[in-house]
PDB file of C-alpha atoms and ligand atoms in Angstrom:
ATOM      1  CA  MET Q   1       0.077  -0.136  -0.054  1.00 56.00           C
ATOM      2  CA  MET Q   2       1.127   3.403  -0.780  1.00 56.00           C
ATOM      3  CA  ALA Q   3       0.328   6.249   1.352  1.00 58.00           C
ATOM      4  CA  GLY Q   4      -0.104   9.831   1.129  1.00 65.00           C
ATOM      5  CA  ASN Q   5       0.145  11.160  -2.701  1.00 85.00           C
ATOM      6  CA  TYR Q   6      -0.750   8.164  -4.799  1.00 92.00           C
ATOM      7  CA  ASP Q   7      -1.055   9.499  -8.238  1.00 94.00           C
ATOM      8  CA  LEU Q   8      -3.977   7.233  -9.109  1.00 96.00           C
ATOM      9  CA  GLN Q   9      -5.909   8.217  -5.776  1.00 96.00           C
ATOM     10  CA  HIS Q  10      -8.412  10.071  -7.749  1.00 97.00           C
ATOM     11  CA  LEU Q  11      -9.676   6.765  -9.544  1.00 97.00           C
ATOM     12  CA  ILE Q  12      -9.540   5.017  -6.375  1.00 97.00           C
ATOM     13  CA  ASP Q  13     -11.867   7.667  -5.016  1.00 97.00           C
ATOM     14  CA  ASN Q  14     -14.179   7.523  -8.138  1.00 98.00           C
ATOM     15  CA  ASN Q  15     -14.429   3.545  -7.461  1.00 97.00           C
ATOM     16  CA  ALA Q  16     -15.628   4.160  -3.968  1.00 98.00           C
ATOM     17  CA  ARG Q  17     -18.024   6.739  -5.025  1.00 98.00           C
ATOM     18  CA  TRP Q  18     -19.345   4.638  -7.911  1.00 97.00           C
ATOM     19  CA  ALA Q  19     -19.632   1.409  -5.360  1.00 97.00           C
ATOM     20  CA  ALA Q  20     -21.621   3.568  -2.839  1.00 97.00           C
ATOM     21  CA  ARG Q  21     -24.092   4.810  -5.443  1.00 97.00           C
ATOM     22  CA  VAL Q  22     -24.672   1.331  -7.034  1.00 96.00           C
ATOM     23  CA  VAL Q  23     -25.426   0.168  -3.160  1.00 96.00           C
ATOM     24  CA  LYS Q  24     -27.404   2.945  -2.458  1.00 97.00           C
ATOM     25  CA  ASN Q  25     -29.549   2.206  -5.646  1.00 96.00           C
ATOM     26  CA  ASP Q  26     -29.571  -1.572  -4.793  1.00 95.00           C
ATOM     27  CA  PRO Q  27     -28.351  -2.686  -1.832  1.00 96.00           C
ATOM     28  CA  GLY Q  28     -27.993  -6.478  -2.645  1.00 94.00           C
ATOM     29  CA  PHE Q  29     -26.150  -5.449  -5.959  1.00 94.00           C
ATOM     30  CA  PHE Q  30     -22.266  -6.747  -5.476  1.00 94.00           C
ATOM     31  CA  ARG Q  31     -23.385  -9.937  -3.072  1.00 93.00           C
ATOM     32  CA  ARG Q  32     -25.738 -11.200  -6.080  1.00 92.00           C
ATOM     33  CA  LEU Q  33     -22.569 -10.607  -8.429  1.00 91.00           C
ATOM     34  CA  VAL Q  34     -20.391 -12.685  -5.996  1.00 91.00           C
ATOM     35  CA  ALA Q  35     -22.613 -15.771  -6.405  1.00 84.00           C
ATOM     36  CA  GLN Q  36     -22.779 -15.724  -9.942  1.00 82.00           C
ATOM     37  CA  GLN Q  37     -22.301 -14.315 -13.329  1.00 84.00           C
ATOM     38  CA  ALA Q  38     -24.894 -15.421 -16.013  1.00 91.00           C
ATOM     39  CA  PRO Q  39     -24.513 -12.874 -18.663  1.00 96.00           C
ATOM     40  CA  GLU Q  40     -26.593 -13.569 -22.119  1.00 97.00           C
ATOM     41  CA  TYR Q  41     -23.784 -11.745 -24.256  1.00 98.00           C
ATOM     42  CA  LEU Q  42     -20.193 -11.913 -25.639  1.00 98.00           C
ATOM     43  CA  TRP Q  43     -19.172  -8.376 -27.096  1.00 98.00           C
ATOM     44  CA  ILE Q  44     -15.921  -8.602 -28.775  1.00 98.00           C
ATOM     45  CA  GLY Q  45     -14.728  -5.172 -29.687  1.00 98.00           C
ATOM     46  CA  CYS Q  46     -11.836  -2.893 -30.136  1.00 98.00           C
ATOM     47  CA  ALA Q  47      -9.743  -1.601 -27.388  1.00 98.00           C
ATOM     48  CA  ASP Q  48     -10.438   2.026 -28.031  1.00 97.00           C
ATOM     49  CA  SER Q  49     -10.969   4.045 -24.801  1.00 97.00           C
ATOM     50  CA  ARG Q  50     -13.913   5.748 -27.044  1.00 97.00           C
ATOM     51  CA  VAL Q  51     -16.050   2.384 -27.395  1.00 97.00           C
ATOM     52  CA  PRO Q  52     -16.754   1.272 -23.931  1.00 97.00           C
ATOM     53  CA  ALA Q  53     -18.771  -2.057 -23.958  1.00 97.00           C
ATOM     54  CA  ASN Q  54     -21.142  -1.863 -21.033  1.00 96.00           C
ATOM     55  CA  GLU Q  55     -21.973   1.820 -21.537  1.00 97.00           C
ATOM     56  CA  VAL Q  56     -22.704   1.587 -25.267  1.00 97.00           C
ATOM     57  CA  VAL Q  57     -25.503  -1.088 -24.657  1.00 98.00           C
ATOM     58  CA  ASP Q  58     -26.353   0.362 -21.270  1.00 97.00           C
ATOM     59  CA  LEU Q  59     -25.653  -3.164 -19.379  1.00 95.00           C
ATOM     60  CA  ALA Q  60     -24.615  -3.238 -15.766  1.00 92.00           C
ATOM     61  CA  PRO Q  61     -21.707  -5.438 -14.287  1.00 94.00           C
ATOM     62  CA  GLY Q  62     -22.793  -9.052 -14.578  1.00 94.00           C
ATOM     63  CA  GLU Q  63     -24.453  -8.642 -18.060  1.00 95.00           C
ATOM     64  CA  LEU Q  64     -21.944  -8.573 -20.656  1.00 97.00           C
ATOM     65  CA  PHE Q  65     -18.871 -10.889 -21.269  1.00 97.00           C
ATOM     66  CA  VAL Q  66     -16.330  -8.926 -22.822  1.00 98.00           C
ATOM     67  CA  HIS Q  67     -13.268  -9.280 -24.940  1.00 98.00           C
ATOM     68  CA  ARG Q  68     -11.433  -6.251 -26.522  1.00 98.00           C
ATOM     69  CA  ASN Q  69      -8.263  -6.098 -28.928  1.00 98.00           C
ATOM     70  CA  VAL Q  70      -6.828  -3.491 -31.106  1.00 97.00           C
ATOM     71  CA  ALA Q  71      -9.511  -3.146 -34.198  1.00 98.00           C
ATOM     72  CA  ASN Q  72     -11.439  -6.309 -32.734  1.00 98.00           C
ATOM     73  CA  VAL Q  73      -9.836  -8.882 -34.623  1.00 98.00           C
ATOM     74  CA  VAL Q  74     -10.696 -12.870 -34.048  1.00 98.00           C
ATOM     75  CA  THR Q  75      -8.165 -15.290 -35.055  1.00 97.00           C
ATOM     76  CA  HIS Q  76      -7.732 -18.778 -34.765  1.00 96.00           C
ATOM     77  CA  SER Q  77      -4.404 -18.726 -33.471  1.00 96.00           C
ATOM     78  CA  ASP Q  78      -5.113 -16.275 -30.524  1.00 97.00           C
ATOM     79  CA  VAL Q  79      -5.589 -18.396 -27.517  1.00 98.00           C
ATOM     80  CA  ASN Q  80      -6.611 -15.188 -25.776  1.00 98.00           C
ATOM     81  CA  CYS Q  81      -9.505 -14.480 -27.804  1.00 98.00           C
ATOM     82  CA  GLN Q  82     -10.358 -18.212 -28.532  1.00 98.00           C
ATOM     83  CA  SER Q  83     -10.395 -18.786 -24.814  1.00 98.00           C
ATOM     84  CA  VAL Q  84     -12.823 -16.311 -24.032  1.00 98.00           C
ATOM     85  CA  ILE Q  85     -15.018 -17.650 -26.861  1.00 98.00           C
ATOM     86  CA  GLN Q  86     -14.741 -21.114 -25.326  1.00 98.00           C
ATOM     87  CA  PHE Q  87     -15.505 -19.758 -21.825  1.00 98.00           C
ATOM     88  CA  ALA Q  88     -18.504 -17.878 -22.818  1.00 98.00           C
ATOM     89  CA  VAL Q  89     -19.953 -20.560 -25.105  1.00 98.00           C
ATOM     90  CA  ASP Q  90     -19.335 -23.952 -22.969  1.00 98.00           C
ATOM     91  CA  VAL Q  91     -19.120 -22.452 -19.569  1.00 97.00           C
ATOM     92  CA  LEU Q  92     -21.535 -19.481 -19.295  1.00 97.00           C
ATOM     93  CA  LYS Q  93     -23.907 -20.563 -22.254  1.00 97.00           C
ATOM     94  CA  ILE Q  94     -24.016 -16.941 -23.800  1.00 98.00           C
ATOM     95  CA  LYS Q  95     -26.699 -16.590 -26.307  1.00 98.00           C
ATOM     96  CA  HIS Q  96     -25.364 -13.816 -28.463  1.00 98.00           C
ATOM     97  CA  ILE Q  97     -22.142 -13.076 -29.622  1.00 98.00           C
ATOM     98  CA  MET Q  98     -21.592  -9.703 -31.152  1.00 98.00           C
ATOM     99  CA  VAL Q  99     -18.413  -8.444 -32.888  1.00 98.00           C
ATOM    100  CA  VAL Q 100     -18.315  -4.777 -32.608  1.00 98.00           C
ATOM    101  CA  GLY Q 101     -16.149  -2.672 -34.829  1.00 98.00           C
ATOM    102  CA  HIS Q 102     -16.130   1.360 -35.225  1.00 98.00           C
ATOM    103  CA  TYR Q 103     -15.920   4.011 -37.472  1.00 98.00           C
ATOM    104  CA  GLY Q 104     -12.512   5.939 -37.219  1.00 97.00           C
ATOM    105  CA  CYS Q 105     -10.790   2.910 -35.719  1.00 98.00           C
ATOM    106  CA  SER Q 106      -7.069   3.865 -35.750  1.00 96.00           C
ATOM    107  CA  GLY Q 107      -6.109   0.234 -36.303  1.00 96.00           C
ATOM    108  CA  VAL Q 108      -8.334  -0.013 -39.380  1.00 97.00           C
ATOM    109  CA  ARG Q 109      -6.582   3.281 -40.739  1.00 96.00           C
ATOM    110  CA  ALA Q 110      -3.139   1.936 -40.099  1.00 95.00           C
ATOM    111  CA  ALA Q 111      -4.316  -1.115 -42.066  1.00 95.00           C
ATOM    112  CA  LEU Q 112      -5.773   0.647 -44.899  1.00 95.00           C
ATOM    113  CA  THR Q 113      -2.954   3.192 -45.340  1.00 91.00           C
ATOM    114  CA  CYS Q 114       0.176   0.904 -44.367  1.00 85.00           C
ATOM    115  CA  GLN Q 115       1.085   3.339 -41.606  1.00 87.00           C
ATOM    116  CA  ARG Q 116       3.547   1.519 -39.246  1.00 87.00           C
ATOM    117  CA  VAL Q 117       3.917   2.055 -35.629  1.00 84.00           C
ATOM    118  CA  ASN Q 118       7.029   0.238 -35.596  1.00 86.00           C
ATOM    119  CA  GLY Q 119       6.196  -2.844 -33.218  1.00 91.00           C
ATOM    120  CA  VAL Q 120       4.209  -5.851 -32.874  1.00 92.00           C
ATOM    121  CA  ALA Q 121       1.127  -3.872 -33.514  1.00 93.00           C
ATOM    122  CA  ASP Q 122       2.145  -3.823 -37.142  1.00 91.00           C
ATOM    123  CA  HIS Q 123       2.180  -7.812 -37.139  1.00 93.00           C
ATOM    124  CA  TRP Q 124      -1.393  -7.973 -35.612  1.00 95.00           C
ATOM    125  CA  LEU Q 125      -2.903  -5.433 -38.156  1.00 95.00           C
ATOM    126  CA  GLY Q 126      -1.800  -7.873 -40.493  1.00 95.00           C
ATOM    127  CA  HIS Q 127      -4.918  -9.337 -40.052  1.00 97.00           C
ATOM    128  CA  VAL Q 128      -7.019  -6.136 -41.162  1.00 97.00           C
ATOM    129  CA  ARG Q 129      -4.463  -5.685 -43.971  1.00 97.00           C
ATOM    130  CA  ASP Q 130      -5.655  -9.132 -45.123  1.00 97.00           C
ATOM    131  CA  VAL Q 131      -9.335  -8.095 -45.116  1.00 97.00           C
ATOM    132  CA  ALA Q 132      -8.381  -5.346 -47.246  1.00 96.00           C
ATOM    133  CA  CYS Q 133      -6.795  -7.288 -49.695  1.00 96.00           C
ATOM    134  CA  ARG Q 134      -9.510  -9.665 -50.035  1.00 96.00           C
ATOM    135  CA  HIS Q 135     -11.882  -6.885 -50.731  1.00 96.00           C
ATOM    136  CA  GLN Q 136      -9.610  -4.410 -52.655  1.00 94.00           C
ATOM    137  CA  PRO Q 137     -11.631  -4.292 -55.670  1.00 93.00           C
ATOM    138  CA  LEU Q 138     -14.942  -3.299 -53.530  1.00 93.00           C
ATOM    139  CA  ILE Q 139     -12.751  -0.704 -51.653  1.00 95.00           C
ATOM    140  CA  ASP Q 140     -11.465   0.744 -54.876  1.00 93.00           C
ATOM    141  CA  LEU Q 141     -14.755   1.771 -56.047  1.00 92.00           C
ATOM    142  CA  GLU Q 142     -15.422   4.295 -52.862  1.00 93.00           C
ATOM    143  CA  PRO Q 143     -14.879   7.947 -54.154  1.00 91.00           C
ATOM    144  CA  ASP Q 144     -12.249   8.866 -51.769  1.00 94.00           C
ATOM    145  CA  GLU Q 145     -10.274   8.145 -48.707  1.00 94.00           C
ATOM    146  CA  ALA Q 146     -12.726   8.652 -45.912  1.00 95.00           C
ATOM    147  CA  HIS Q 147     -15.263   6.566 -47.621  1.00 95.00           C
ATOM    148  CA  ARG Q 148     -12.487   3.520 -48.230  1.00 96.00           C
ATOM    149  CA  PHE Q 149     -11.675   3.742 -44.452  1.00 96.00           C
ATOM    150  CA  SER Q 150     -15.478   3.488 -43.486  1.00 96.00           C
ATOM    151  CA  LEU Q 151     -16.172   0.706 -45.805  1.00 96.00           C
ATOM    152  CA  LEU Q 152     -12.819  -1.005 -44.284  1.00 97.00           C
ATOM    153  CA  CYS Q 153     -14.221  -0.602 -40.770  1.00 98.00           C
ATOM    154  CA  GLU Q 154     -17.327  -2.515 -41.915  1.00 97.00           C
ATOM    155  CA  LEU Q 155     -15.708  -5.417 -43.858  1.00 97.00           C
ATOM    156  CA  ASN Q 156     -13.421  -6.006 -40.771  1.00 98.00           C
ATOM    157  CA  VAL Q 157     -16.609  -6.459 -38.593  1.00 98.00           C
ATOM    158  CA  LEU Q 158     -17.876  -8.954 -41.254  1.00 97.00           C
ATOM    159  CA  GLU Q 159     -14.871 -10.934 -41.668  1.00 97.00           C
ATOM    160  CA  GLN Q 160     -14.148 -10.872 -37.991  1.00 98.00           C
ATOM    161  CA  ALA Q 161     -17.636 -12.371 -37.194  1.00 98.00           C
ATOM    162  CA  LEU Q 162     -17.031 -15.189 -39.744  1.00 97.00           C
ATOM    163  CA  ASN Q 163     -14.004 -16.014 -38.223  1.00 98.00           C
ATOM    164  CA  VAL Q 164     -16.215 -16.345 -34.927  1.00 98.00           C
ATOM    165  CA  CYS Q 165     -18.458 -18.430 -36.885  1.00 98.00           C
ATOM    166  CA  SER Q 166     -15.872 -20.941 -38.284  1.00 97.00           C
ATOM    167  CA  SER Q 167     -14.264 -21.207 -34.695  1.00 97.00           C
ATOM    168  CA  LEU Q 168     -14.313 -24.892 -33.645  1.00 97.00           C
ATOM    169  CA  THR Q 169     -16.099 -23.590 -30.151  1.00 98.00           C
ATOM    170  CA  VAL Q 170     -18.881 -22.240 -32.076  1.00 98.00           C
ATOM    171  CA  GLN Q 171     -19.054 -24.877 -34.545  1.00 98.00           C
ATOM    172  CA  ASP Q 172     -19.280 -27.629 -31.796  1.00 98.00           C
ATOM    173  CA  ALA Q 173     -22.262 -25.718 -29.832  1.00 98.00           C
ATOM    174  CA  TRP Q 174     -24.176 -25.283 -33.182  1.00 98.00           C
ATOM    175  CA  ALA Q 175     -23.565 -29.288 -33.894  1.00 97.00           C
ATOM    176  CA  ARG Q 176     -25.282 -30.251 -30.540  1.00 97.00           C
ATOM    177  CA  GLY Q 177     -27.822 -27.806 -31.015  1.00 97.00           C
ATOM    178  CA  GLN Q 178     -26.742 -24.936 -28.418  1.00 98.00           C
ATOM    179  CA  PRO Q 179     -28.850 -21.619 -29.362  1.00 98.00           C
ATOM    180  CA  LEU Q 180     -26.161 -19.310 -30.013  1.00 98.00           C
ATOM    181  CA  THR Q 181     -25.941 -16.464 -32.678  1.00 98.00           C
ATOM    182  CA  VAL Q 182     -23.101 -14.265 -33.798  1.00 98.00           C
ATOM    183  CA  HIS Q 183     -23.405 -10.695 -34.743  1.00 98.00           C
ATOM    184  CA  GLY Q 184     -21.712  -7.946 -36.639  1.00 97.00           C
ATOM    185  CA  TRP Q 185     -22.215  -4.572 -35.290  1.00 98.00           C
ATOM    186  CA  ILE Q 186     -20.587  -1.134 -36.009  1.00 97.00           C
ATOM    187  CA  TYR Q 187     -20.326   1.991 -33.703  1.00 98.00           C
ATOM    188  CA  GLY Q 188     -20.568   5.271 -34.454  1.00 97.00           C
ATOM    189  CA  LEU Q 189     -18.169   7.719 -32.246  1.00 97.00           C
ATOM    190  CA  GLY Q 190     -19.914  10.638 -33.486  1.00 96.00           C
ATOM    191  CA  ASP Q 191     -23.349   9.801 -32.539  1.00 96.00           C
ATOM    192  CA  GLY Q 192     -22.996   7.089 -30.260  1.00 97.00           C
ATOM    193  CA  LEU Q 193     -25.260   4.788 -32.319  1.00 97.00           C
ATOM    194  CA  VAL Q 194     -24.947   1.013 -33.114  1.00 97.00           C
ATOM    195  CA  ARG Q 195     -25.396  -0.028 -36.610  1.00 95.00           C
ATOM    196  CA  HIS Q 196     -26.215  -3.880 -36.975  1.00 93.00           C
ATOM    197  CA  LEU Q 197     -24.400  -5.117 -40.281  1.00 93.00           C
ATOM    198  CA  ASP Q 198     -27.138  -7.368 -41.515  1.00 87.00           C
ATOM    199  CA  VAL Q 199     -25.030 -10.134 -40.295  1.00 92.00           C
ATOM    200  CA  ALA Q 200     -26.777 -12.463 -37.560  1.00 95.00           C
ATOM    201  CA  VAL Q 201     -25.860 -16.297 -37.744  1.00 96.00           C
ATOM    202  CA  SER Q 202     -27.744 -18.859 -35.688  1.00 96.00           C
ATOM    203  CA  GLY Q 203     -26.412 -22.011 -37.115  1.00 95.00           C
ATOM    204  CA  PRO Q 204     -24.247 -24.035 -39.777  1.00 94.00           C
ATOM    205  CA  THR Q 205     -24.215 -22.235 -43.079  1.00 91.00           C
ATOM    206  CA  ASP Q 206     -22.127 -21.842 -46.255  1.00 92.00           C
ATOM    207  CA  LEU Q 207     -20.082 -18.970 -44.834  1.00 93.00           C
ATOM    208  CA  GLY Q 208     -18.548 -18.338 -48.287  1.00 93.00           C
ATOM    209  CA  LYS Q 209     -22.292 -17.503 -49.456  1.00 93.00           C
ATOM    210  CA  LEU Q 210     -22.825 -15.631 -46.262  1.00 92.00           C
ATOM    211  CA  ARG Q 211     -19.984 -13.385 -47.271  1.00 93.00           C
ATOM    212  CA  GLU Q 212     -21.142 -12.886 -50.576  1.00 93.00           C
ATOM    213  CA  ARG Q 213     -24.659 -11.958 -49.236  1.00 92.00           C
ATOM    214  CA  ALA Q 214     -23.211  -9.322 -46.321  1.00 93.00           C
ATOM    215  CA  VAL Q 215     -20.821  -7.670 -48.648  1.00 92.00           C
ATOM    216  CA  ARG Q 216     -23.618  -7.198 -51.172  1.00 92.00           C
ATOM    217  CA  GLY Q 217     -25.885  -5.732 -48.567  1.00 90.00           C
ATOM    218  CA  ILE Q 218     -22.858  -3.367 -47.080  1.00 91.00           C
ATOM    219  CA  GLY Q 219     -22.343  -2.286 -50.259  1.00 87.00           C
ATOM    220  CA  GLU Q 220     -26.113  -1.371 -50.838  1.00 87.00           C
ATOM    221  CA  ALA Q 221     -26.554   0.049 -47.756  1.00 85.00           C
ATOM    222  CA  ARG Q 222     -23.475   2.506 -48.481  1.00 83.00           C
ATOM    223  CA  ARG Q 223     -24.754   3.395 -52.150  1.00 80.00           C
ATOM    224  CA  THR Q 224     -28.258   4.449 -50.314  1.00 81.00           C
ATOM    225  CA  HIS Q 225     -26.673   6.151 -47.488  1.00 66.00           C
ATOM    226  CA  THR Q 226     -28.705   3.957 -45.292  1.00 61.00           C
ATOM    227  CA  ASN Q 227     -27.822   4.549 -41.445  1.00 57.00           C
ATOM    228  CA  ARG Q 228     -24.119   5.237 -42.451  1.00 64.00           C
ATOM    229  CA  PRO Q 229     -22.423   8.194 -41.221  1.00 63.00           C
ATOM    230  CA  ASP Q 230     -20.525   8.554 -44.593  1.00 52.00           C
TER     231      ASP Q 230
HETATM  232 ZN1   ZN E   1     -10.663   0.674 -33.012  1.00 86.01          ZN
END
C-alpha cells in the first residue's frame, strides 16, 4: 500500500463513490454478483477508449462478457480470444456474440494506409490488411479516402464475425444444438449509435455465401446512405 500522494488516488476515490452509488440504488447488487455471473452476451470489440462495451449497450456489471483488442480482430491462433469464446459458450452458455467494430478505428486506418507504428501492433494489424486485400476491388470503388476507411471498418467486422462463426467452439455448439447467434455491429463515435450490419448467424451455414450476401448488403447500404455516417 502506498500512503499519501498516490497519483491514481482520484480513480480509487471515483471507484468508492461509484460502489456507494450502486449500493444506494440496490443494496444487494454486489452480493448477488459474487454468487454468480450469468451474462447472455459476449462482446468482442476494439480496445479504443471511446467504445466502452457496457456503457454503449447500457448494461450493468454481470450482464456482458467482454473481449477487446486492437481493431476487434478474431483469429484462430489467438489463444486469448479463443479462450474467451470457449469460456463464454461452453461454461457461461451465452446466447449471443457481437463483434463490434467502430468507424474511425485507428487500427483499421493504419491497415488501410500501411502506416507503421514500428512494433508488434504492425504484425497484429496484418489481419486487417488481409481483409483489405480480400476486398480491394470493392474498396477501390469508393470515391475517396474517408469512404474507403469507413468501408474497411465495416468489412473488418464482417470478416471477424465470420471467423467467430468458423471457430471450433462455435461450430461444436451449433452441432449439439446449443442456441447461439453471432452478430456483426459497427458503432459511430460521432453519434454514439450502433448499426447492425445485417450479419446474424444462428447455425451452420455456407460462410462463403454468407460473405457474398453480406458484402452485397454493405455495398447497397453505402450506396443508399442507409443509416451510415459517410
Ligand atoms: Zn478501433
